[in-house]
Amino acid sequence: MKKKLIIANWKMSPSSLAEAEQILDSVDEYLGSLNETELSLIFCPPFVFTEEIGKLLRTSHLEHQAELGAQDVFWEDKGADTGEISGPMLRKLGVRYVIIGHSERRWKLGESDEVVNKKLKAALRNELTPIVCVGERIRDKNFKKFLKNQVFATFAGLTPDDLRKCIIAYEPVWAISSNLGAKPDTPESAIESIAVIKEKLSASPCLYGGSVNSGNVRSFLSKEEIDGVLVGGASVNKEEFVKILSVIQEII
Ligand code: PGA
């Protein structure tokens, strides 16, 4: 099986650095118990913990298995932009990856495809690997058309070389946050969407995200078309996250 990527999107959790450290300690302990592993992780903590998490990742078993990511970036590199964080700032903290266009930003905060596109270009300009989220809001008869349009607008103006540098996360909006009542997609229907995405982005790895847990991660990752998972809620539950990793460890 080819290498699978696991992205932990901590969103606006945990509530303290001490709790964040406990999550990393659990993962570190688990990795330390393995003779060898191909697990490949990216942690995307809230901005306020970025620097500390970066340090912890460099001083543990996580050093070889995990990279530091951020959950967003502003589209300008400098300027008078209250509340925003720039690509160069992230780079200085050792961030290598950044989530762009998460549905919670698109739909709760009104980020348009145009804004997402500008942020994507900022990430690439600053040599941050973008983890670009796409996905339909509702699974109706028009979902393929919706996805095509979203992908087209999100990646507008990028060269084939730029596209190759992106990681795609297919996250159907209706499947995100099982703790708020959502149901995960099925691997079969996720693959149908990934095929639409791959029409434009054939060279980019494509992950699935939306209510991934230790009970369903195997079914998603056993599909050749799914190159990894983006885990939200379950990635800040240390027991559940380690369980997810142990299932993945069994199948890679
Ligand atoms: P979830 O979130 O795993 O809690 O559904 C995934 C995401 O929003 O990235």
PDB file of C-alpha atoms and ligand atoms in Angstrom:
ATOM      1  CA  MET A   1       0.000   0.000   0.000  1.00  0.00           C
ATOM      2  CA  LYS A   2       1.324   3.475  -0.796  1.00  0.00           C
ATOM      3  CA  LYS A   3       2.110   5.914   1.990  1.00  0.00           C
ATOM      4  CA  LYS A   4      -0.931   7.554   3.587  1.00  0.00           C
ATOM      5  CA  LEU A   5      -0.928  11.001   5.118  1.00  0.00           C
ATOM      6  CA  ILE A   6      -2.721  11.863   8.358  1.00  0.00           C
ATOM      7  CA  ILE A   7      -3.553  15.482   9.022  1.00  0.00           C
ATOM      8  CA  ALA A   8      -4.738  16.509  12.475  1.00  0.00           C
ATOM      9  CA  ASN A   9      -6.850  19.657  12.192  1.00  0.00           C
ATOM     10  CA  TRP A  10      -7.260  20.753  15.782  1.00  0.00           C
ATOM     11  CA  LYS A  11      -9.563  23.653  14.830  1.00  0.00           C
ATOM     12  CA  MET A  12     -10.172  25.884  17.921  1.00  0.00           C
ATOM     13  CA  SER A  13      -9.097  23.155  20.375  1.00  0.00           C
ATOM     14  CA  PRO A  14      -7.687  22.159  22.778  1.00  0.00           C
ATOM     15  CA  SER A  15      -8.330  24.843  25.356  1.00  0.00           C
ATOM     16  CA  SER A  16      -4.814  24.893  26.830  1.00  0.00           C
ATOM     17  CA  LEU A  17      -1.231  24.219  25.858  1.00  0.00           C
ATOM     18  CA  ALA A  18      -1.038  21.595  28.600  1.00  0.00           C
ATOM     19  CA  GLU A  19      -3.840  19.649  26.910  1.00  0.00           C
ATOM     20  CA  ALA A  20      -2.158  20.027  23.535  1.00  0.00           C
ATOM     21  CA  GLU A  21       1.025  18.593  25.046  1.00  0.00           C
ATOM     22  CA  GLN A  22      -0.904  15.617  26.386  1.00  0.00           C
ATOM     23  CA  ILE A  23      -2.152  14.794  22.896  1.00  0.00           C
ATOM     24  CA  LEU A  24       1.378  14.921  21.520  1.00  0.00           C
ATOM     25  CA  ASP A  25       2.709  12.904  24.463  1.00  0.00           C
ATOM     26  CA  SER A  26       0.198  10.144  23.749  1.00  0.00           C
ATOM     27  CA  VAL A  27       1.123  10.067  20.077  1.00  0.00           C
ATOM     28  CA  ASP A  28       4.822  10.183  20.945  1.00  0.00           C
ATOM     29  CA  GLU A  29       4.446   7.284  23.366  1.00  0.00           C
ATOM     30  CA  TYR A  30       2.579   5.270  20.752  1.00  0.00           C
ATOM     31  CA  LEU A  31       5.205   5.950  18.075  1.00  0.00           C
ATOM     32  CA  GLY A  32       7.938   5.067  20.555  1.00  0.00           C
ATOM     33  CA  SER A  33       6.323   1.661  21.092  1.00  0.00           C
ATOM     34  CA  LEU A  34       6.644   0.756  17.385  1.00  0.00           C
ATOM     35  CA  ASN A  35       9.755  -0.861  15.980  1.00  0.00           C
ATOM     36  CA  GLU A  36       9.325   1.002  12.747  1.00  0.00           C
ATOM     37  CA  THR A  37       6.583   2.943  11.116  1.00  0.00           C
ATOM     38  CA  GLU A  38       5.676   4.712   7.911  1.00  0.00           C
ATOM     39  CA  LEU A  39       3.076   6.886   9.634  1.00  0.00           C
ATOM     40  CA  SER A  40       3.261  10.400   8.307  1.00  0.00           C
ATOM     41  CA  LEU A  41       1.512  13.107  10.316  1.00  0.00           C
ATOM     42  CA  ILE A  42       0.875  16.815  10.056  1.00  0.00           C
ATOM     43  CA  PHE A  43      -0.385  18.670  13.128  1.00  0.00           C
ATOM     44  CA  CYS A  44      -2.313  21.888  12.549  1.00  0.00           C
ATOM     45  CA  PRO A  45      -2.786  23.517  15.957  1.00  0.00           C
ATOM     46  CA  PRO A  46      -4.504  26.858  16.596  1.00  0.00           C
ATOM     47  CA  PHE A  47      -2.137  29.769  15.859  1.00  0.00           C
ATOM     48  CA  VAL A  48      -1.475  30.523  19.547  1.00  0.00           C
ATOM     49  CA  PHE A  49       0.137  27.105  20.103  1.00  0.00           C
ATOM     50  CA  THR A  50       2.097  26.966  16.854  1.00  0.00           C
ATOM     51  CA  GLU A  51       5.516  27.867  18.192  1.00  0.00           C
ATOM     52  CA  GLU A  52       5.336  25.550  21.219  1.00  0.00           C
ATOM     53  CA  ILE A  53       3.954  22.657  19.218  1.00  0.00           C
ATOM     54  CA  GLY A  54       6.741  23.178  16.688  1.00  0.00           C
ATOM     55  CA  LYS A  55       9.308  22.834  19.481  1.00  0.00           C
ATOM     56  CA  LEU A  56       7.671  19.691  20.841  1.00  0.00           C
ATOM     57  CA  LEU A  57       7.609  18.100  17.410  1.00  0.00           C
ATOM     58  CA  ARG A  58      11.349  18.571  17.141  1.00  0.00           C
ATOM     59  CA  THR A  59      12.174  16.908  20.460  1.00  0.00           C
ATOM     60  CA  SER A  60      10.393  13.569  20.419  1.00  0.00           C
ATOM     61  CA  HIS A  61       9.667  10.449  18.343  1.00  0.00           C
ATOM     62  CA  LEU A  62       7.426  12.776  16.415  1.00  0.00           C
ATOM     63  CA  GLU A  63      10.498  14.420  14.908  1.00  0.00           C
ATOM     64  CA  HIS A  64      10.722  11.938  12.049  1.00  0.00           C
ATOM     65  CA  GLN A  65       7.022  11.264  11.693  1.00  0.00           C
ATOM     66  CA  ALA A  66       5.348  14.642  12.072  1.00  0.00           C
ATOM     67  CA  GLU A  67       5.373  18.081  10.478  1.00  0.00           C
ATOM     68  CA  LEU A  68       3.935  21.397  11.577  1.00  0.00           C
ATOM     69  CA  GLY A  69       0.954  22.938   9.817  1.00  0.00           C
ATOM     70  CA  ALA A  70      -1.321  25.947  10.258  1.00  0.00           C
ATOM     71  CA  GLN A  71      -5.059  26.254   9.742  1.00  0.00           C
ATOM     72  CA  ASP A  72      -5.071  29.401   7.631  1.00  0.00           C
ATOM     73  CA  VAL A  73      -2.874  32.133   6.142  1.00  0.00           C
ATOM     74  CA  PHE A  74      -3.575  35.664   4.928  1.00  0.00           C
ATOM     75  CA  TRP A  75      -3.152  36.457   1.231  1.00  0.00           C
ATOM     76  CA  GLU A  76      -0.802  39.440   1.717  1.00  0.00           C
ATOM     77  CA  ASP A  77       2.759  38.978   2.965  1.00  0.00           C
ATOM     78  CA  LYS A  78       2.802  42.264   4.902  1.00  0.00           C
ATOM     79  CA  GLY A  79       0.674  45.317   5.530  1.00  0.00           C
ATOM     80  CA  ALA A  80      -1.987  46.848   7.753  1.00  0.00           C
ATOM     81  CA  ASP A  81      -4.256  43.822   8.160  1.00  0.00           C
ATOM     82  CA  THR A  82      -5.615  43.628  11.691  1.00  0.00           C
ATOM     83  CA  GLY A  83      -5.904  40.111  13.038  1.00  0.00           C
ATOM     84  CA  GLU A  84      -4.243  38.380  10.106  1.00  0.00           C
ATOM     85  CA  ILE A  85      -1.157  36.128   9.992  1.00  0.00           C
ATOM     86  CA  SER A  86       1.150  36.120   6.987  1.00  0.00           C
ATOM     87  CA  GLY A  87       2.998  33.387   5.158  1.00  0.00           C
ATOM     88  CA  PRO A  88       6.443  34.753   6.150  1.00  0.00           C
ATOM     89  CA  MET A  89       5.326  34.765   9.816  1.00  0.00           C
ATOM     90  CA  LEU A  90       4.311  31.126   9.578  1.00  0.00           C
ATOM     91  CA  ARG A  91       7.588  30.228   7.902  1.00  0.00           C
ATOM     92  CA  LYS A  92       9.524  31.845  10.746  1.00  0.00           C
ATOM     93  CA  LEU A  93       7.704  29.560  13.193  1.00  0.00           C
ATOM     94  CA  GLY A  94       8.760  26.497  11.211  1.00  0.00           C
ATOM     95  CA  VAL A  95       5.369  25.857   9.614  1.00  0.00           C
ATOM     96  CA  ARG A  96       5.608  23.777   6.424  1.00  0.00           C
ATOM     97  CA  TYR A  97       1.936  23.143   5.585  1.00  0.00           C
ATOM     98  CA  VAL A  98      -1.216  25.223   5.694  1.00  0.00           C
ATOM     99  CA  ILE A  99      -4.898  24.351   5.394  1.00  0.00           C
ATOM    100  CA  ILE A 100      -6.594  26.581   2.835  1.00  0.00           C
ATOM    101  CA  GLY A 101     -10.328  26.974   2.201  1.00  0.00           C
ATOM    102  CA  HIS A 102     -11.634  24.815   5.001  1.00  0.00           C
ATOM    103  CA  SER A 103     -15.423  24.675   4.771  1.00  0.00           C
ATOM    104  CA  GLU A 104     -15.771  26.295   8.180  1.00  0.00           C
ATOM    105  CA  ARG A 105     -13.998  29.325   6.744  1.00  0.00           C
ATOM    106  CA  ARG A 106     -15.812  29.189   3.427  1.00  0.00           C
ATOM    107  CA  TRP A 107     -19.308  28.821   4.850  1.00  0.00           C
ATOM    108  CA  LYS A 108     -19.173  30.271   8.355  1.00  0.00           C
ATOM    109  CA  LEU A 109     -16.849  33.169   7.606  1.00  0.00           C
ATOM    110  CA  GLY A 110     -17.858  33.799   4.021  1.00  0.00           C
ATOM    111  CA  GLU A 111     -14.552  33.044   2.291  1.00  0.00           C
ATOM    112  CA  SER A 112     -15.243  33.066  -1.429  1.00  0.00           C
ATOM    113  CA  ASP A 113     -13.443  30.951  -4.002  1.00  0.00           C
ATOM    114  CA  GLU A 114     -11.584  34.126  -4.958  1.00  0.00           C
ATOM    115  CA  VAL A 115     -10.301  34.628  -1.403  1.00  0.00           C
ATOM    116  CA  VAL A 116      -9.331  30.966  -1.153  1.00  0.00           C
ATOM    117  CA  ASN A 117      -7.477  31.301  -4.460  1.00  0.00           C
ATOM    118  CA  LYS A 118      -5.513  34.311  -3.189  1.00  0.00           C
ATOM    119  CA  LYS A 119      -4.583  32.464   0.006  1.00  0.00           C
ATOM    120  CA  LEU A 120      -3.522  29.451  -2.017  1.00  0.00           C
ATOM    121  CA  LYS A 121      -1.212  31.634  -4.099  1.00  0.00           C
ATOM    122  CA  ALA A 122       0.188  33.210  -0.902  1.00  0.00           C
ATOM    123  CA  ALA A 123       0.957  29.764   0.500  1.00  0.00           C
ATOM    124  CA  LEU A 124       2.772  28.707  -2.663  1.00  0.00           C
ATOM    125  CA  ARG A 125       4.664  32.012  -2.861  1.00  0.00           C
ATOM    126  CA  ASN A 126       5.927  31.382   0.681  1.00  0.00           C
ATOM    127  CA  GLU A 127       6.839  27.757   0.025  1.00  0.00           C
ATOM    128  CA  LEU A 128       4.174  26.426   2.334  1.00  0.00           C
ATOM    129  CA  THR A 129       2.489  23.267   1.074  1.00  0.00           C
ATOM    130  CA  PRO A 130      -1.217  24.042   0.763  1.00  0.00           C
ATOM    131  CA  ILE A 131      -3.754  21.507   1.999  1.00  0.00           C
ATOM    132  CA  VAL A 132      -6.698  22.719  -0.033  1.00  0.00           C
ATOM    133  CA  CYS A 133     -10.191  21.749   1.107  1.00  0.00           C
ATOM    134  CA  VAL A 134     -12.993  21.311  -1.385  1.00  0.00           C
ATOM    135  CA  GLY A 135     -16.389  19.706  -1.037  1.00  0.00           C
ATOM    136  CA  GLU A 136     -20.057  20.138  -1.758  1.00  0.00           C
ATOM    137  CA  ARG A 137     -22.472  21.522   0.818  1.00  0.00           C
ATOM    138  CA  ILE A 138     -25.265  19.157  -0.073  1.00  0.00           C
ATOM    139  CA  ARG A 139     -25.212  15.888  -1.968  1.00  0.00           C
ATOM    140  CA  ASP A 140     -27.916  16.587  -4.523  1.00  0.00           C
ATOM    141  CA  LYS A 141     -28.069  15.791  -8.233  1.00  0.00           C
ATOM    142  CA  ASN A 142     -25.853  18.802  -8.989  1.00  0.00           C
ATOM    143  CA  PHE A 143     -22.965  17.885  -6.702  1.00  0.00           C
ATOM    144  CA  LYS A 144     -20.549  17.053  -9.522  1.00  0.00           C
ATOM    145  CA  LYS A 145     -21.186  20.372 -11.229  1.00  0.00           C
ATOM    146  CA  PHE A 146     -20.756  22.184  -7.921  1.00  0.00           C
ATOM    147  CA  LEU A 147     -17.454  20.433  -7.251  1.00  0.00           C
ATOM    148  CA  LYS A 148     -16.143  21.118 -10.760  1.00  0.00           C
ATOM    149  CA  ASN A 149     -16.936  24.826 -10.457  1.00  0.00           C
ATOM    150  CA  GLN A 150     -15.438  25.046  -6.976  1.00  0.00           C
ATOM    151  CA  VAL A 151     -12.246  23.292  -8.070  1.00  0.00           C
ATOM    152  CA  PHE A 152     -11.980  25.468 -11.190  1.00  0.00           C
ATOM    153  CA  ALA A 153     -12.365  28.726  -9.223  1.00  0.00           C
ATOM    154  CA  THR A 154     -10.212  27.652  -6.274  1.00  0.00           C
ATOM    155  CA  PHE A 155      -7.252  26.690  -8.466  1.00  0.00           C
ATOM    156  CA  ALA A 156      -7.643  29.426 -11.109  1.00  0.00           C
ATOM    157  CA  GLY A 157      -4.377  30.718 -12.551  1.00  0.00           C
ATOM    158  CA  LEU A 158      -2.139  28.017 -11.103  1.00  0.00           C
ATOM    159  CA  THR A 159       0.487  26.364 -13.281  1.00  0.00           C
ATOM    160  CA  PRO A 160       0.690  22.556 -13.556  1.00  0.00           C
ATOM    161  CA  ASP A 161       3.789  22.807 -11.389  1.00  0.00           C
ATOM    162  CA  ASP A 162       1.838  24.708  -8.695  1.00  0.00           C
ATOM    163  CA  LEU A 163      -0.973  22.160  -8.820  1.00  0.00           C
ATOM    164  CA  ARG A 164       1.491  19.340  -8.228  1.00  0.00           C
ATOM    165  CA  LYS A 165       2.615  21.030  -4.990  1.00  0.00           C
ATOM    166  CA  CYS A 166      -0.900  21.007  -3.501  1.00  0.00           C
ATOM    167  CA  ILE A 167      -2.475  18.406  -1.255  1.00  0.00           C
ATOM    168  CA  ILE A 168      -6.235  18.179  -1.761  1.00  0.00           C
ATOM    169  CA  ALA A 169      -8.683  17.327   0.996  1.00  0.00           C
ATOM    170  CA  TYR A 170     -12.098  16.274  -0.216  1.00  0.00           C
ATOM    171  CA  GLU A 171     -14.377  17.210   2.665  1.00  0.00           C
ATOM    172  CA  PRO A 172     -18.104  17.074   1.941  1.00  0.00           C
ATOM    173  CA  VAL A 173     -19.529  19.784   4.187  1.00  0.00           C
ATOM    174  CA  TRP A 174     -22.477  17.636   5.264  1.00  0.00           C
ATOM    175  CA  ALA A 175     -20.077  14.966   6.592  1.00  0.00           C
ATOM    176  CA  ILE A 176     -17.997  17.210   8.848  1.00  0.00           C
ATOM    177  CA  SER A 177     -18.264  17.119  12.668  1.00  0.00           C
ATOM    178  CA  SER A 178     -19.900  13.891  13.699  1.00  0.00           C
ATOM    179  CA  ASN A 179     -19.946  15.262  17.250  1.00  0.00           C
ATOM    180  CA  LEU A 180     -22.443  17.836  15.973  1.00  0.00           C
ATOM    181  CA  GLY A 181     -24.604  15.188  14.342  1.00  0.00           C
ATOM    182  CA  ALA A 182     -23.012  14.779  10.891  1.00  0.00           C
ATOM    183  CA  LYS A 183     -22.588  11.358   9.302  1.00  0.00           C
ATOM    184  CA  PRO A 184     -19.401  10.416   7.453  1.00  0.00           C
ATOM    185  CA  ASP A 185     -19.455   9.897   3.719  1.00  0.00           C
ATOM    186  CA  THR A 186     -19.000   6.352   2.434  1.00  0.00           C
ATOM    187  CA  PRO A 187     -15.679   5.495   0.785  1.00  0.00           C
ATOM    188  CA  GLU A 188     -17.542   4.693  -2.449  1.00  0.00           C
ATOM    189  CA  SER A 189     -19.225   8.053  -2.729  1.00  0.00           C
ATOM    190  CA  ALA A 190     -16.023   9.850  -1.648  1.00  0.00           C
ATOM    191  CA  ILE A 191     -14.241   8.144  -4.535  1.00  0.00           C
ATOM    192  CA  GLU A 192     -16.915   9.351  -6.945  1.00  0.00           C
ATOM    193  CA  SER A 193     -16.159  12.930  -5.872  1.00  0.00           C
ATOM    194  CA  ILE A 194     -12.403  12.403  -5.908  1.00  0.00           C
ATOM    195  CA  ALA A 195     -12.708  11.292  -9.537  1.00  0.00           C
ATOM    196  CA  VAL A 196     -14.321  14.651 -10.366  1.00  0.00           C
ATOM    197  CA  ILE A 197     -11.563  16.519  -8.503  1.00  0.00           C
ATOM    198  CA  LYS A 198      -8.843  14.499 -10.230  1.00  0.00           C
ATOM    199  CA  GLU A 199     -10.100  15.592 -13.652  1.00  0.00           C
ATOM    200  CA  LYS A 200      -8.254  18.862 -12.961  1.00  0.00           C
ATOM    201  CA  LEU A 201      -5.852  17.778 -10.251  1.00  0.00           C
ATOM    202  CA  SER A 202      -4.600  14.444 -11.467  1.00  0.00           C
ATOM    203  CA  ALA A 203      -1.119  14.872 -10.005  1.00  0.00           C
ATOM    204  CA  SER A 204      -2.073  15.987  -6.484  1.00  0.00           C
ATOM    205  CA  PRO A 205      -2.598  13.593  -3.583  1.00  0.00           C
ATOM    206  CA  CYS A 206      -6.218  13.602  -2.445  1.00  0.00           C
ATOM    207  CA  LEU A 207      -7.310  12.944   1.132  1.00  0.00           C
ATOM    208  CA  TYR A 208     -10.735  12.391   2.637  1.00  0.00           C
ATOM    209  CA  GLY A 209     -12.045  14.362   5.625  1.00  0.00           C
ATOM    210  CA  GLY A 210     -15.346  14.384   7.471  1.00  0.00           C
ATOM    211  CA  SER A 211     -16.097  12.499  10.705  1.00  0.00           C
ATOM    212  CA  VAL A 212     -13.101  10.178  10.378  1.00  0.00           C
ATOM    213  CA  ASN A 213     -12.715   7.941  13.427  1.00  0.00           C
ATOM    214  CA  SER A 214     -11.089   4.663  14.469  1.00  0.00           C
ATOM    215  CA  GLY A 215     -14.136   2.746  13.274  1.00  0.00           C
ATOM    216  CA  ASN A 216     -14.198   4.014   9.696  1.00  0.00           C
ATOM    217  CA  VAL A 217     -10.608   5.025   8.899  1.00  0.00           C
ATOM    218  CA  ARG A 218      -9.715   1.573   7.576  1.00  0.00           C
ATOM    219  CA  SER A 219     -12.530   1.607   5.029  1.00  0.00           C
ATOM    220  CA  PHE A 220     -11.424   4.974   3.634  1.00  0.00           C
ATOM    221  CA  LEU A 221      -7.711   4.223   3.553  1.00  0.00           C
ATOM    222  CA  SER A 222      -8.121   0.802   2.012  1.00  0.00           C
ATOM    223  CA  LYS A 223      -9.140   2.618  -1.177  1.00  0.00           C
ATOM    224  CA  GLU A 224      -6.273   3.226  -3.562  1.00  0.00           C
ATOM    225  CA  GLU A 225      -7.788   6.594  -4.590  1.00  0.00           C
ATOM    226  CA  ILE A 226      -7.662   8.014  -1.044  1.00  0.00           C
ATOM    227  CA  ASP A 227      -4.158   9.120  -0.102  1.00  0.00           C
ATOM    228  CA  GLY A 228      -4.836   9.953   3.521  1.00  0.00           C
ATOM    229  CA  VAL A 229      -7.255  11.471   5.980  1.00  0.00           C
ATOM    230  CA  LEU A 230      -7.879  14.882   7.465  1.00  0.00           C
ATOM    231  CA  VAL A 231      -9.090  14.306  11.004  1.00  0.00           C
ATOM    232  CA  GLY A 232     -10.845  17.050  12.961  1.00  0.00           C
ATOM    233  CA  GLY A 233     -12.721  16.305  16.185  1.00  0.00           C
ATOM    234  CA  ALA A 234     -11.119  12.904  16.733  1.00  0.00           C
ATOM    235  CA  SER A 235      -7.603  14.370  16.523  1.00  0.00           C
ATOM    236  CA  VAL A 236      -7.970  16.238  19.826  1.00  0.00           C
ATOM    237  CA  ASN A 237      -9.210  13.148  21.655  1.00  0.00           C
ATOM    238  CA  LYS A 238      -5.886  11.534  22.531  1.00  0.00           C
ATOM    239  CA  GLU A 239      -7.187   7.997  23.059  1.00  0.00           C
ATOM    240  CA  GLU A 240      -9.247   8.045  19.876  1.00  0.00           C
ATOM    241  CA  PHE A 241      -6.459   9.600  17.830  1.00  0.00           C
ATOM    242  CA  VAL A 242      -3.959   6.957  18.923  1.00  0.00           C
ATOM    243  CA  LYS A 243      -6.559   4.313  18.041  1.00  0.00           C
ATOM    244  CA  ILE A 244      -6.844   5.823  14.565  1.00  0.00           C
ATOM    245  CA  LEU A 245      -3.066   5.692  14.201  1.00  0.00           C
ATOM    246  CA  SER A 246      -2.946   2.077  15.322  1.00  0.00           C
ATOM    247  CA  VAL A 247      -5.563   1.078  12.732  1.00  0.00           C
ATOM    248  CA  ILE A 248      -3.568   2.879  10.036  1.00  0.00           C
ATOM    249  CA  GLN A 249      -0.344   1.288  11.253  1.00  0.00           C
ATOM    250  CA  GLU A 250      -1.970  -2.129  10.698  1.00  0.00           C
ATOM    251  CA  ILE A 251      -2.831  -1.427   7.082  1.00  0.00           C
ATOM    252  CA  ILE A 252       0.137   0.523   5.736  1.00  0.00           C
TER     253      ILE A 252
HETATM  254  P1  PGA B   1     -14.239  16.231  11.627  1.00  0.00           P
HETATM  255  O1  PGA B   1     -13.577  17.491  10.912  1.00  0.00           O
HETATM  256  O2  PGA B   1     -13.265  15.099  11.551  1.00  0.00           O
HETATM  257  O3  PGA B   1     -14.503  16.701  13.032  1.00  0.00           O
HETATM  258  O4  PGA B   1     -15.501  15.948  10.892  1.00  0.00           O
HETATM  259  C1  PGA B   1     -12.843  17.358   9.751  1.00  0.00           C
HETATM  260  C2  PGA B   1     -12.509  18.736   9.262  1.00  0.00           C
HETATM  261  O5  PGA B   1     -13.329  19.632   9.385  1.00  0.00           O
HETATM  262  O6  PGA B   1     -11.415  18.986   8.767  1.00  0.00           O
END
